[in-house]
Coordinates of C-alpha atoms and ligand atoms in Angstrom, one line a residue:
M261 CA 20.8 -55.5 53.2
P262 CA 22.8 -56.0 50.0
R263 CA 25.4 -53.3 49.2
V264 CA 24.9 -51.4 46.0
K265 CA 27.8 -51.3 43.7
Q266 CA 27.9 -49.5 40.4
T267 CA 30.4 -49.5 37.6
G268 CA 30.4 -48.4 34.7
R269 CA 7.1 -73.1 13.8
N270 CA 7.8 -76.0 13.9
M271 CA 10.3 -76.3 11.1
L272 CA 13.8 -77.4 11.6
F273 CA 16.4 -74.7 11.9
V274 CA 13.9 -71.9 12.3
I275 CA 14.4 -69.1 14.7
A276 CA 11.1 -68.2 16.3
V277 CA 10.8 -64.5 16.2
V278 CA 7.8 -63.1 17.8
S279 CA 7.2 -59.4 18.1
V280 CA 3.9 -58.4 19.5
Y281 CA 2.8 -55.4 21.4
L282 CA 1.1 -54.9 24.6
A283 CA -1.2 -52.3 23.1
L284 CA -2.8 -51.6 26.4
V285 CA 0.4 -50.6 28.1
I286 CA 2.3 -48.8 25.5
S287 CA 1.2 -45.7 23.8
P288 CA 2.7 -44.8 20.4
T289 CA 4.2 -41.7 21.8
D290 CA 6.2 -43.7 24.3
S291 CA 9.6 -42.1 24.7
T292 CA 11.3 -45.5 24.5
A293 CA 10.6 -45.4 20.8
D294 CA 13.1 -42.6 20.5
S295 CA 16.2 -44.6 21.0
S296 CA 17.2 -48.1 20.5
Y297 CA 20.2 -50.4 20.3
V298 CA 21.2 -53.7 18.9
A299 CA 21.6 -56.6 21.4
A300 CA 22.9 -60.1 20.7
V301 CA 22.9 -63.3 22.8
Y302 CA 24.7 -66.5 21.8
E303 CA 23.3 -69.9 22.7
H304 CA 26.5 -72.0 22.9
K305 CA 26.9 -75.7 22.6
V306 CA 29.7 -75.8 25.2
I307 CA 32.6 -78.2 24.5
L308 CA 33.0 -80.1 27.7
N309 CA 35.9 -81.5 29.5
P310 CA 35.0 -85.2 29.5
G311 CA 36.4 -85.8 33.0
P312 CA 35.4 -82.7 34.9
R313 CA 36.0 -84.2 38.3
T314 CA 39.7 -84.9 37.7
P315 CA 42.1 -82.0 38.3
V316 CA 44.0 -80.8 35.2
S317 CA 47.0 -78.5 34.8
R318 CA 46.6 -74.9 33.9
H319 CA 47.9 -75.7 30.5
E320 CA 45.3 -78.4 29.9
A321 CA 42.5 -76.2 31.2
L322 CA 43.6 -73.5 28.8
Q323 CA 43.7 -75.9 25.9
H324 CA 40.1 -76.9 26.7
M325 CA 38.8 -73.3 27.2
Q326 CA 40.5 -72.1 24.0
K327 CA 38.2 -74.4 22.0
N328 CA 35.1 -72.6 23.4
L329 CA 36.8 -69.2 23.1
D330 CA 37.5 -70.0 19.4
I331 CA 33.7 -70.3 18.9
Y332 CA 33.1 -67.1 20.9
E333 CA 35.6 -65.4 18.6
E334 CA 33.7 -66.4 15.5
Q335 CA 30.3 -65.4 17.0
A336 CA 31.6 -62.0 18.2
A337 CA 32.6 -61.2 14.7
R338 CA 29.2 -62.3 13.3
A339 CA 27.4 -60.3 15.9
A340 CA 29.5 -57.2 15.1
Q341 CA 28.7 -57.7 11.4
Q342 CA 25.0 -57.5 12.2
G343 CA 25.5 -54.3 14.2
A344 CA 25.4 -55.7 17.7
Q345 CA 26.5 -53.2 20.3
I346 CA 26.4 -55.7 23.2
L347 CA 26.9 -59.4 23.1
V348 CA 26.1 -61.9 25.9
F349 CA 27.5 -65.4 26.3
P350 CA 26.0 -68.1 28.6
E351 CA 26.9 -69.3 32.0
D352 CA 29.6 -72.1 32.1
G353 CA 30.1 -71.5 28.4
I354 CA 33.9 -71.4 28.6
H355 CA 34.8 -74.0 31.2
G356 CA 31.7 -76.3 31.3
F357 CA 30.2 -77.9 34.4
N358 CA 30.3 -80.7 37.0
F359 CA 33.7 -79.8 38.5
T360 CA 34.6 -80.3 42.1
R361 CA 36.1 -77.6 44.2
S362 CA 39.6 -78.9 43.5
S363 CA 39.2 -80.1 39.9
I364 CA 38.3 -76.6 38.7
V365 CA 41.4 -75.0 40.1
G366 CA 43.3 -75.1 36.7
Y367 CA 40.4 -73.1 35.2
L368 CA 40.4 -70.2 37.7
E369 CA 41.7 -66.7 37.1
T370 CA 41.9 -64.0 39.7
I371 CA 39.6 -61.3 38.2
P372 CA 40.6 -57.8 39.5
N373 CA 37.8 -55.7 40.9
P374 CA 37.0 -53.1 38.3
Q375 CA 35.8 -50.8 41.1
E376 CA 39.3 -50.6 42.5
E377 CA 41.3 -50.8 39.4
S378 CA 41.0 -49.8 35.8
W379 CA 42.5 -52.5 33.6
N380 CA 42.3 -53.3 29.9
P381 CA 43.5 -57.0 29.7
C382 CA 43.9 -56.7 26.0
T383 CA 46.2 -53.7 25.9
E384 CA 48.0 -54.4 29.3
P385 CA 48.3 -58.2 29.4
E386 CA 51.4 -58.1 31.6
R387 CA 49.7 -56.4 34.5
H388 CA 48.2 -59.6 35.9
N389 CA 49.6 -63.2 35.5
N390 CA 47.4 -66.1 34.7
T391 CA 44.7 -64.1 33.0
E392 CA 44.6 -65.6 29.5
V393 CA 40.8 -65.9 29.3
L394 CA 40.3 -62.3 30.5
Q395 CA 42.8 -61.2 27.9
R396 CA 41.1 -63.1 25.1
L397 CA 37.6 -61.8 26.0
S398 CA 38.9 -58.3 26.3
C399 CA 40.5 -58.4 22.9
M400 CA 37.3 -59.9 21.5
A401 CA 35.3 -56.9 22.7
R402 CA 38.0 -54.5 21.4
R403 CA 38.5 -56.1 18.0
N404 CA 34.8 -56.2 17.4
N405 CA 34.1 -52.9 19.0
L406 CA 31.2 -54.2 21.2
Y407 CA 30.3 -54.5 24.8
L408 CA 30.8 -58.1 25.8
V409 CA 29.6 -60.2 28.8
A410 CA 30.8 -63.7 29.5
N411 CA 30.8 -66.0 32.5
M412 CA 34.0 -67.6 34.0
P413 CA 35.3 -69.0 37.3
D414 CA 37.0 -66.5 39.6
L415 CA 39.6 -67.2 42.3
Q416 CA 39.8 -64.6 45.1
P417 CA 42.2 -64.7 48.0
C418 CA 40.9 -64.7 51.5
P419 CA 40.2 -62.4 53.2
L420 CA 38.1 -60.7 50.5
K421 CA 39.0 -57.0 50.2
T422 CA 35.3 -56.3 49.8
S423 CA 34.3 -58.3 52.9
P424 CA 37.4 -58.6 55.1
S425 CA 35.6 -60.0 58.1
S426 CA 33.8 -62.9 56.4
T427 CA 34.9 -66.4 57.3
C428 CA 37.3 -68.0 54.8
P429 CA 36.3 -71.3 53.1
P430 CA 38.2 -74.2 54.7
D431 CA 40.8 -74.3 51.9
G432 CA 41.5 -70.6 52.3
R433 CA 40.3 -69.4 48.9
W434 CA 37.1 -68.1 47.4
Q435 CA 35.9 -69.5 44.1
F436 CA 33.0 -67.7 42.4
N437 CA 30.8 -68.3 39.4
T438 CA 31.3 -64.9 37.8
N439 CA 30.1 -62.6 35.0
V440 CA 32.6 -60.3 33.5
A441 CA 31.7 -57.3 31.3
F442 CA 34.0 -55.5 28.9
R443 CA 33.7 -52.1 27.3
S444 CA 34.0 -51.9 23.5
D445 CA 37.7 -51.0 23.9
G446 CA 38.4 -54.0 26.0
L447 CA 38.3 -52.3 29.5
L448 CA 37.1 -54.6 32.2
I449 CA 34.1 -52.7 33.6
A450 CA 32.1 -55.1 35.8
R451 CA 32.4 -58.3 37.7
Y452 CA 29.5 -60.0 39.4
H453 CA 29.6 -63.1 41.6
K454 CA 26.6 -65.4 41.4
Q455 CA 24.5 -65.3 44.6
N456 CA 22.1 -68.2 44.2
L457 CA 24.1 -71.3 43.3
F458 CA 22.4 -74.4 42.0
F459 CA 24.2 -77.4 43.4
E460 CA 27.6 -76.1 42.3
Q461 CA 30.2 -77.9 44.3
S462 CA 33.1 -75.9 42.8
F463 CA 31.8 -72.5 43.9
D464 CA 31.2 -70.4 47.0
T465 CA 28.2 -68.1 47.7
P466 CA 29.5 -64.5 48.1
P467 CA 29.4 -63.5 51.8
E468 CA 27.2 -60.5 50.8
P469 CA 25.0 -60.3 47.8
E470 CA 26.5 -58.1 45.1
V471 CA 24.4 -55.6 43.1
I472 CA 26.4 -54.8 40.0
T473 CA 25.6 -52.5 37.1
F474 CA 27.6 -50.9 34.3
D475 CA 26.9 -48.0 32.0
T476 CA 26.9 -47.8 28.2
P477 CA 26.8 -44.8 25.9
F478 CA 24.1 -46.4 23.7
A479 CA 21.5 -47.6 26.3
G480 CA 22.4 -46.4 29.8
K481 CA 22.6 -48.9 32.6
F482 CA 22.6 -52.7 32.6
G483 CA 22.4 -55.0 35.6
L484 CA 24.1 -58.4 35.9
F485 CA 22.8 -61.7 37.3
I486 CA 23.1 -65.4 36.6
C487 CA 20.8 -68.3 36.0
F488 CA 19.2 -69.5 39.4
D489 CA 19.4 -65.9 40.6
I490 CA 16.3 -65.1 38.5
L491 CA 14.1 -66.9 41.0
F492 CA 15.3 -64.9 44.0
H493 CA 15.1 -61.5 45.5
D494 CA 18.9 -60.7 45.6
P495 CA 20.1 -59.3 43.4
A496 CA 17.4 -59.6 40.7
V497 CA 14.6 -57.8 42.4
V498 CA 17.0 -55.4 44.1
L499 CA 18.2 -54.3 40.6
V500 CA 14.6 -53.9 39.4
E501 CA 13.6 -51.9 42.4
M502 CA 16.6 -49.6 41.9
G503 CA 15.0 -48.8 38.5
V504 CA 17.5 -50.8 36.4
R505 CA 15.5 -51.8 33.4
Q506 CA 18.0 -53.8 31.3
L507 CA 19.3 -57.0 32.7
I508 CA 22.0 -59.3 31.4
F509 CA 21.4 -63.0 32.2
P510 CA 24.0 -65.7 31.3
T511 CA 22.4 -69.0 32.2
A512 CA 22.8 -72.8 32.0
W513 CA 19.1 -73.4 32.4
M514 CA 17.7 -76.9 32.7
N515 CA 14.1 -76.7 31.4
A516 CA 11.4 -77.7 33.8
L517 CA 7.9 -77.6 32.2
P518 CA 5.1 -77.0 32.8
L519 CA 6.1 -73.7 34.5
L520 CA 9.9 -73.2 34.2
D521 CA 10.9 -73.7 30.7
S522 CA 13.6 -71.3 29.7
V523 CA 11.8 -69.1 27.1
Q524 CA 8.6 -69.3 29.1
F525 CA 10.0 -68.1 32.4
H526 CA 12.6 -65.7 31.1
S527 CA 10.0 -63.9 29.0
A528 CA 7.6 -63.9 32.0
F529 CA 10.2 -62.2 34.1
S530 CA 10.8 -59.6 31.5
L531 CA 7.1 -58.9 31.2
G532 CA 6.3 -59.1 35.0
A533 CA 9.2 -56.9 36.0
N534 CA 8.8 -54.6 33.0
V535 CA 12.5 -55.0 32.0
T536 CA 14.6 -56.1 29.1
L537 CA 16.3 -59.4 29.7
L538 CA 19.2 -60.6 27.5
S539 CA 19.2 -64.3 28.2
A540 CA 22.0 -66.5 26.8
N541 CA 21.6 -70.2 27.5
I542 CA 23.8 -73.3 27.0
R543 CA 22.7 -75.8 24.4
N544 CA 23.1 -79.3 25.9
D545 CA 20.4 -81.8 25.1
Q546 CA 21.5 -84.4 27.6
R547 CA 21.0 -81.8 30.4
I548 CA 17.9 -80.4 28.8
M549 CA 19.5 -77.0 28.4
K550 CA 18.2 -74.9 25.5
G551 CA 16.2 -71.7 24.8
S552 CA 17.7 -68.2 24.7
G553 CA 16.2 -64.9 24.0
I554 CA 16.2 -61.1 23.8
Y555 CA 13.1 -60.2 25.8
T556 CA 11.6 -56.7 26.2
P557 CA 8.2 -56.0 27.8
F558 CA 6.9 -55.5 24.2
S559 CA 8.7 -58.1 22.2
A560 CA 10.5 -61.4 22.3
T561 CA 13.2 -62.6 19.9
Y562 CA 14.0 -66.1 20.9
H563 CA 15.2 -69.5 19.9
H564 CA 14.1 -72.8 21.4
A565 CA 15.3 -75.9 19.6
W566 CA 12.8 -78.6 19.0
K567 CA 13.3 -82.4 19.1
G568 CA 15.5 -83.6 16.3
D569 CA 17.1 -80.2 15.7
P570 CA 20.8 -80.4 15.4
E571 CA 22.6 -79.7 18.7
E572 CA 24.4 -76.5 17.8
G573 CA 24.9 -72.9 18.8
R574 CA 22.6 -70.1 17.8
L575 CA 23.3 -66.3 17.6
L576 CA 20.3 -64.0 18.1
V577 CA 20.5 -60.3 17.2
A578 CA 17.7 -57.8 17.7
R579 CA 17.2 -54.1 17.8
V580 CA 15.4 -53.2 21.0
P581 CA 14.2 -50.0 22.6
V582 CA 16.3 -48.3 25.4
L583 CA 14.3 -48.6 28.6
E584 CA 14.7 -45.4 30.6
P585 CA 15.0 -45.9 34.4
L586 CA 11.6 -45.6 36.0
E587 CA 11.0 -43.4 39.0
V588 CA 11.3 -45.6 42.0
K589 CA 7.8 -45.4 43.3
Q590 CA 6.2 -45.4 46.6
S591 CA 3.5 -47.9 47.5
A592 CA 1.0 -47.8 44.7
A593 CA -1.8 -48.8 47.1
K594 CA -2.0 -45.2 48.3
E595 CA -3.4 -44.0 45.0
V596 CA -6.5 -46.0 45.4
E597 CA -7.6 -45.6 49.0
A598 CA -10.5 -43.5 47.9
G599 CA -11.3 -45.6 44.9
G600 CA -12.0 -48.9 46.5
V601 CA -11.2 -52.3 45.2
E602 CA -13.3 -52.2 42.0
S603 CA -11.2 -49.4 40.4
A604 CA -8.8 -51.8 38.7
S605 CA -6.3 -49.0 38.1
S606 CA -4.4 -49.3 34.9
V607 CA -1.1 -51.1 34.8
A608 CA 1.2 -48.1 34.7
T609 CA 1.3 -47.5 38.4
D610 CA 4.5 -49.3 39.2
S611 CA 7.5 -51.1 37.9
G612 CA 6.6 -54.7 38.8
C613 CA 7.8 -55.8 42.2
C614 CA 7.3 -54.6 45.7
H615 CA 8.6 -54.9 49.2
Q616 CA 6.9 -57.5 51.3
D617 CA 4.9 -55.1 53.5
S618 CA 3.4 -52.9 50.8
C619 CA 0.9 -55.4 49.5
D620 CA -0.1 -57.9 52.1
D621 CA -3.5 -56.7 53.1
H622 CA -6.3 -57.6 50.8
S623 CA -9.5 -59.2 51.8
P624 CA -9.7 -62.8 50.8
D625 CA -12.2 -63.6 48.1
L626 CA -15.3 -65.5 48.9
V627 CA -14.7 -69.2 48.1
H628 CA -17.4 -71.1 46.5
P629 CA -15.9 -73.8 44.3
S630 CA -18.7 -74.7 41.9
H631 CA -16.7 -77.5 40.4
P632 CA -15.1 -80.6 41.9
T633 CA -11.5 -80.1 42.7
F634 CA -8.6 -82.5 42.9
I635 CA -4.9 -82.4 43.9
S636 CA -2.2 -83.2 41.5
F637 CA 1.5 -82.5 41.6
M638 CA 3.2 -80.0 39.3
F639 CA 7.0 -79.8 39.6
H640 CA 6.7 -81.4 43.0
D641 CA 4.1 -78.9 44.3
P642 CA 0.5 -80.0 45.2
F643 CA -1.8 -77.9 43.0
T644 CA -5.5 -77.8 43.6
F645 CA -7.1 -78.2 40.2
V646 CA -10.5 -78.0 38.4
L647 CA -11.1 -79.5 35.0
L648 CA -12.0 -77.3 32.0
N649 CA -14.2 -79.8 30.3
E650 CA -17.1 -77.6 29.2
T651 CA -17.2 -75.7 26.0
Q652 CA -16.9 -72.5 28.0
G653 CA -17.0 -71.6 31.6
D654 CA -16.2 -69.4 34.5
V655 CA -14.4 -71.4 37.2
K656 CA -12.5 -70.7 40.3
V657 CA -10.1 -72.7 42.4
C658 CA -8.4 -71.8 45.7
N659 CA -5.5 -72.9 47.8
G660 CA -6.3 -71.4 51.2
T661 CA -7.2 -67.8 50.7
F662 CA -5.3 -67.6 47.4
C663 CA -7.8 -68.0 44.5
C664 CA -7.5 -68.2 40.8
R665 CA -10.3 -67.6 38.4
L666 CA -10.6 -68.5 34.7
Q667 CA -13.2 -67.4 32.2
Y668 CA -12.7 -69.5 29.1
R669 CA -14.2 -70.3 25.8
W670 CA -12.8 -73.0 23.6
L671 CA -12.1 -71.9 20.0
L672 CA -10.8 -75.3 19.1
Q673 CA -11.4 -78.1 21.5
D674 CA -9.6 -81.3 20.9
H675 CA -11.4 -83.9 23.0
K676 CA -8.3 -86.0 23.1
E677 CA -6.8 -83.2 25.2
L678 CA -7.6 -82.6 28.9
Y679 CA -7.1 -79.2 30.5
A680 CA -7.2 -78.0 34.1
L681 CA -6.9 -74.7 36.1
G682 CA -4.6 -75.1 39.1
A683 CA -3.8 -72.9 42.1
F684 CA -0.9 -73.3 44.5
A685 CA 0.1 -71.2 47.4
G686 CA 3.0 -72.5 49.4
L687 CA 6.7 -73.1 49.7
H688 CA 8.4 -75.0 46.9
T689 CA 11.1 -77.1 48.5
V690 CA 12.6 -79.4 45.9
D691 CA 15.9 -78.2 44.3
G692 CA 15.6 -74.8 45.9
R693 CA 13.3 -73.2 48.5
Y694 CA 11.0 -70.5 47.1
A695 CA 7.6 -69.4 48.2
L696 CA 4.9 -69.2 45.4
Q697 CA 1.4 -68.2 44.5
V698 CA 0.6 -69.6 41.1
C699 CA -2.4 -69.7 38.9
A700 CA -1.9 -72.0 35.9
V701 CA -3.9 -73.4 33.1
V702 CA -2.2 -76.6 31.8
R703 CA -2.8 -79.2 29.3
C704 CA -2.7 -82.5 31.2
A705 CA -0.3 -85.1 29.9
G706 CA -3.1 -87.7 29.4
L707 CA -6.9 -88.0 29.8
D708 CA -6.6 -89.0 33.5
Q709 CA -6.8 -86.0 35.9
N710 CA -3.7 -87.3 37.8
S711 CA -1.7 -86.4 34.7
C712 CA -2.5 -82.7 35.1
G713 CA 0.8 -81.0 36.0
Q714 CA 3.0 -83.4 34.1
V715 CA 5.2 -82.3 31.2
V716 CA 3.5 -81.7 27.9
E717 CA 5.1 -79.9 24.9
E718 CA 2.4 -80.0 22.2
A719 CA -1.3 -79.2 22.0
E720 CA -4.0 -78.4 19.4
S721 CA -6.7 -76.8 21.6
K722 CA -7.1 -73.1 21.7
M723 CA -9.1 -70.9 24.0
D724 CA -10.0 -67.3 24.6
F725 CA -9.5 -66.6 28.3
L726 CA -9.2 -64.3 31.2
L727 CA -7.0 -65.6 34.0
E728 CA -7.0 -63.8 37.3
G729 CA -5.5 -64.3 40.8
N730 CA -5.6 -62.4 44.0
F731 CA -1.9 -62.2 44.8
D732 CA -0.2 -61.2 48.1
T733 CA 2.8 -59.9 46.0
K734 CA 3.3 -57.6 43.2
C735 CA 6.0 -59.8 41.7
V736 CA 3.9 -61.8 39.3
Y737 CA 5.4 -63.2 36.1
P738 CA 2.9 -63.9 33.4
S739 CA 3.4 -66.3 30.4
I740 CA 1.5 -68.0 27.6
L741 CA 3.3 -71.0 26.1
T742 CA 1.9 -72.7 23.1
S743 CA 2.7 -75.9 21.2
R744 CA 6.3 -76.7 20.5
M745 CA 7.7 -73.9 22.6
F746 CA 6.2 -70.8 21.0
L747 CA 5.4 -67.8 23.1
E748 CA 2.5 -65.5 22.8
Q749 CA 2.3 -62.0 24.3
P750 CA -0.8 -61.6 26.4
E751 CA -3.3 -59.2 24.8
S752 CA -3.7 -57.4 28.1
L753 CA -2.3 -57.5 31.6
Q754 CA -3.6 -55.6 34.6
K755 CA -2.4 -55.3 38.1
A756 CA -4.9 -53.8 40.6
P757 CA -3.7 -52.2 43.8
D758 CA -5.4 -54.9 45.9
G759 CA -3.1 -57.5 44.4
R760 CA -5.4 -58.8 41.7
V761 CA -3.6 -59.6 38.5
T762 CA -5.6 -60.2 35.3
M763 CA -4.3 -61.5 32.0
K764 CA -6.5 -61.7 28.9
H765 CA -5.8 -63.3 25.7
S766 CA -7.8 -64.3 22.6
N767 CA -7.2 -65.7 19.1
M768 CA -4.3 -67.9 20.0
K769 CA -2.0 -68.8 17.1
G770 CA -0.8 -72.1 18.6
G771 CA -2.4 -74.8 20.8
L772 CA -2.2 -74.0 24.5
V773 CA 0.4 -75.8 26.5
T774 CA 0.5 -73.6 29.7
T775 CA -0.6 -70.2 30.7
C776 CA 0.3 -69.0 34.1
L777 CA 0.6 -66.1 36.5
Y778 CA 3.7 -67.0 38.6
G779 CA 3.8 -65.1 41.8
R780 CA 6.9 -65.0 43.9
M781 CA 6.5 -64.4 47.7
Y782 CA 10.1 -63.5 48.3
H783 CA 9.5 -62.5 51.9
L784 CA 8.4 -66.1 52.8
D785 CA 11.4 -67.9 51.3
N786 CA 13.1 -68.4 54.7
E787 CA 10.0 -69.4 56.7
Ligands
NAG194 C1 28.1 -84.9 37.0 O1 28.7 -85.6 38.1 C2 27.9 -86.5 38.8 C3 28.6 -87.0 40.0 O2 29.8 -87.6 39.6 C4 27.5 -87.6 37.8 O3 26.6 -88.5 38.4 C5 26.8 -87.0 36.6 O4 26.5 -88.0 35.6 C6 27.6 -85.9 36.0 N1 26.9 -85.3 34.9 C7 27.4 -84.9 33.8 C8 26.5 -84.3 32.8 O5 28.6 -85.1 33.5
NAG195 C1 54.2 -63.1 36.8 O1 55.0 -64.3 36.9 C2 56.4 -64.2 36.7 C3 57.0 -65.6 36.6 O2 56.6 -66.4 37.7 C4 56.9 -63.3 37.8 O3 58.3 -63.1 37.5 C5 56.2 -62.0 37.7 O4 56.7 -61.2 38.8 C6 54.7 -62.1 37.8 N1 54.1 -60.9 37.5 C7 53.1 -60.4 38.3 C8 52.5 -59.1 37.9 O5 52.7 -61.0 39.2
NAG196 C1 6.6 -50.4 31.7 O1 7.5 -49.6 31.1 C2 7.0 -48.7 30.1 C3 8.0 -48.1 29.3 O2 9.2 -47.9 29.9 C4 6.1 -47.7 30.8 O3 5.5 -46.8 30.0 C5 5.0 -48.5 31.6 O4 4.2 -47.7 32.3 C6 5.6 -49.6 32.5 N1 4.5 -50.5 32.9 C7 4.4 -50.8 34.2 C8 3.3 -51.8 34.5 O5 5.0 -50.3 35.1
NAG197 C1 -16.6 -82.4 33.6 O1 -16.0 -83.0 34.7 C2 -16.8 -83.1 35.9 C3 -15.9 -83.6 37.0 O2 -15.3 -84.7 36.7 C4 -18.0 -83.9 35.6 O3 -18.9 -83.9 36.7 C5 -18.7 -83.3 34.4 O4 -19.8 -84.1 34.0 C6 -17.8 -83.2 33.2 N1 -18.5 -82.4 32.2 C7 -18.4 -82.8 30.9 C8 -19.1 -81.9 29.9 O5 -17.8 -83.8 30.5
NAG198 C1 -2.6 -75.5 49.6 O1 -3.0 -76.9 49.3 C2 -2.2 -77.8 49.9 C3 -2.7 -79.2 49.4 O2 -4.0 -79.3 49.7 C4 -2.3 -77.7 51.4 O3 -1.5 -78.7 52.1 C5 -1.9 -76.3 51.9 O4 -2.1 -76.1 53.2 C6 -2.7 -75.3 51.1 N1 -2.1 -74.0 51.3 C7 -2.7 -73.0 51.9 C8 -2.0 -71.7 52.0 O5 -3.9 -73.1 52.4

């Protein structure tokens, strides 16, 4: 068990701002309309050390990091001018990436634990040596009078105070990929060590998952996590299940269409978990890193650069509603025992995810595939597909007992574009192990069915649809991605107590690239 810790369109240079409403879920009298705050995220084109695998002196490391911090300084001032109360910078944005365990040493600072010590690096710089980056970030928060979250590398001596019995790394020190949060007067209020590393040679996995939140006077509680963490249970789902509704997410996200592009998946997480996600990404075209946003369950303010756009930073600022903590609910299934499976109870029964045992007993649907199926790989996973080549249809495809159904009607059918409905239930094992149940409608890359599941970014065809799957998890993340990286908010979304999730949408504005219901079977990750 993790320990719980608490502290405190297609034009160049255009920001896509999409604000649509889930009319079905939100009533006009919703209390969240009462209070709001202004959030900002900065997508940063990180200035890299050209030789990250060669150790450098502290002086050289600082000279490098000051270049990125100079840009942070400008952006913090701009954010403050626009009224931002909280500003988030991306993962790796100060130091960069591709270090080895020893080449990063000059970049490390020992970040004091804010739960043990109250320290304002800006006003008390002498208290801890070798903390120039912390001091600069703290002064940035203080000067601009905003809460600030940034990511930096942390060096902790072994044994760890918070986990004295854990085995030391062979070189006797812990090195963590770390988020730090500062109050608007510069006080260091939270420190979170990344749990789910993505091939980061320079860092250690914390011996125990950390669940870290901090409080603000304008919006209550925020939770912290980092990049690859968003795909796993700890700490992301732990925070959600604790009722934390506002999550801060520095990332260096490498886009992976058709299902895991930044804006697509990050907005899907926000919608599926019914939380606000402040997502700040790196901009680095060579590494396919781009796409940041301020996502709430009702709106998305995001930026996703398109081919040919200049490789540069982008500040996003948006006023968003305060999300009050939801009552941590008991199993929603109880409410329906009398009602039977047909009573697709409305969405408001729970806050997204569930523990493994509360939703694993539904009766498998009858399987009668009326259309020929084929297998094609999508991001290394063998999806079972059916083609959507009629002018309208009601098709179903299964992978084992997991079934996906699509009712569709083309509004605009470009016959040079092939589409398919795919289902996958199984363990994804390339670049990470995570168990999935996914229903996805994709535009295939070509007219050959073997191209279904490959990367496509543009489309003309539009359909009205209802997509449904019978999931064995309540953690299902829905998304609609249209041509050139634009998001649409589903018209309606329903989760039934038996695990069925239904997404309906009509009158699409853009051509359909992918729509999916991305279910995470966290409890099967280690099987
Ligand atoms: C990161 O390091 C690896 C191993 O040395 C190298 O192959 C790769 O090109 C580097 N990537 C970047 C973006 O520097
Ligand atoms: C900081 O470093 C200086 C010089 O090495 C040393 O004299 C001083 O005691 C150190 N201060 C702290 C708080 O560790
Ligand atoms: C999502 O949150 C809103 C507002 O906080 C609430 O009214 C709604 O019932 C929640 N929806 C779900 C599916 O839990
Ligand atoms: C759609 O594809 C199926 C399977 O390849 C084929 O049997 C059917 O004739 C096609 N229908 C149309 C309208 O092209
Ligand atoms: C899903 O389909 C793949 C490919 O056909 C198959 O290997 C796998 O066993 C299926 N999964 C389930 C849960 O039946």
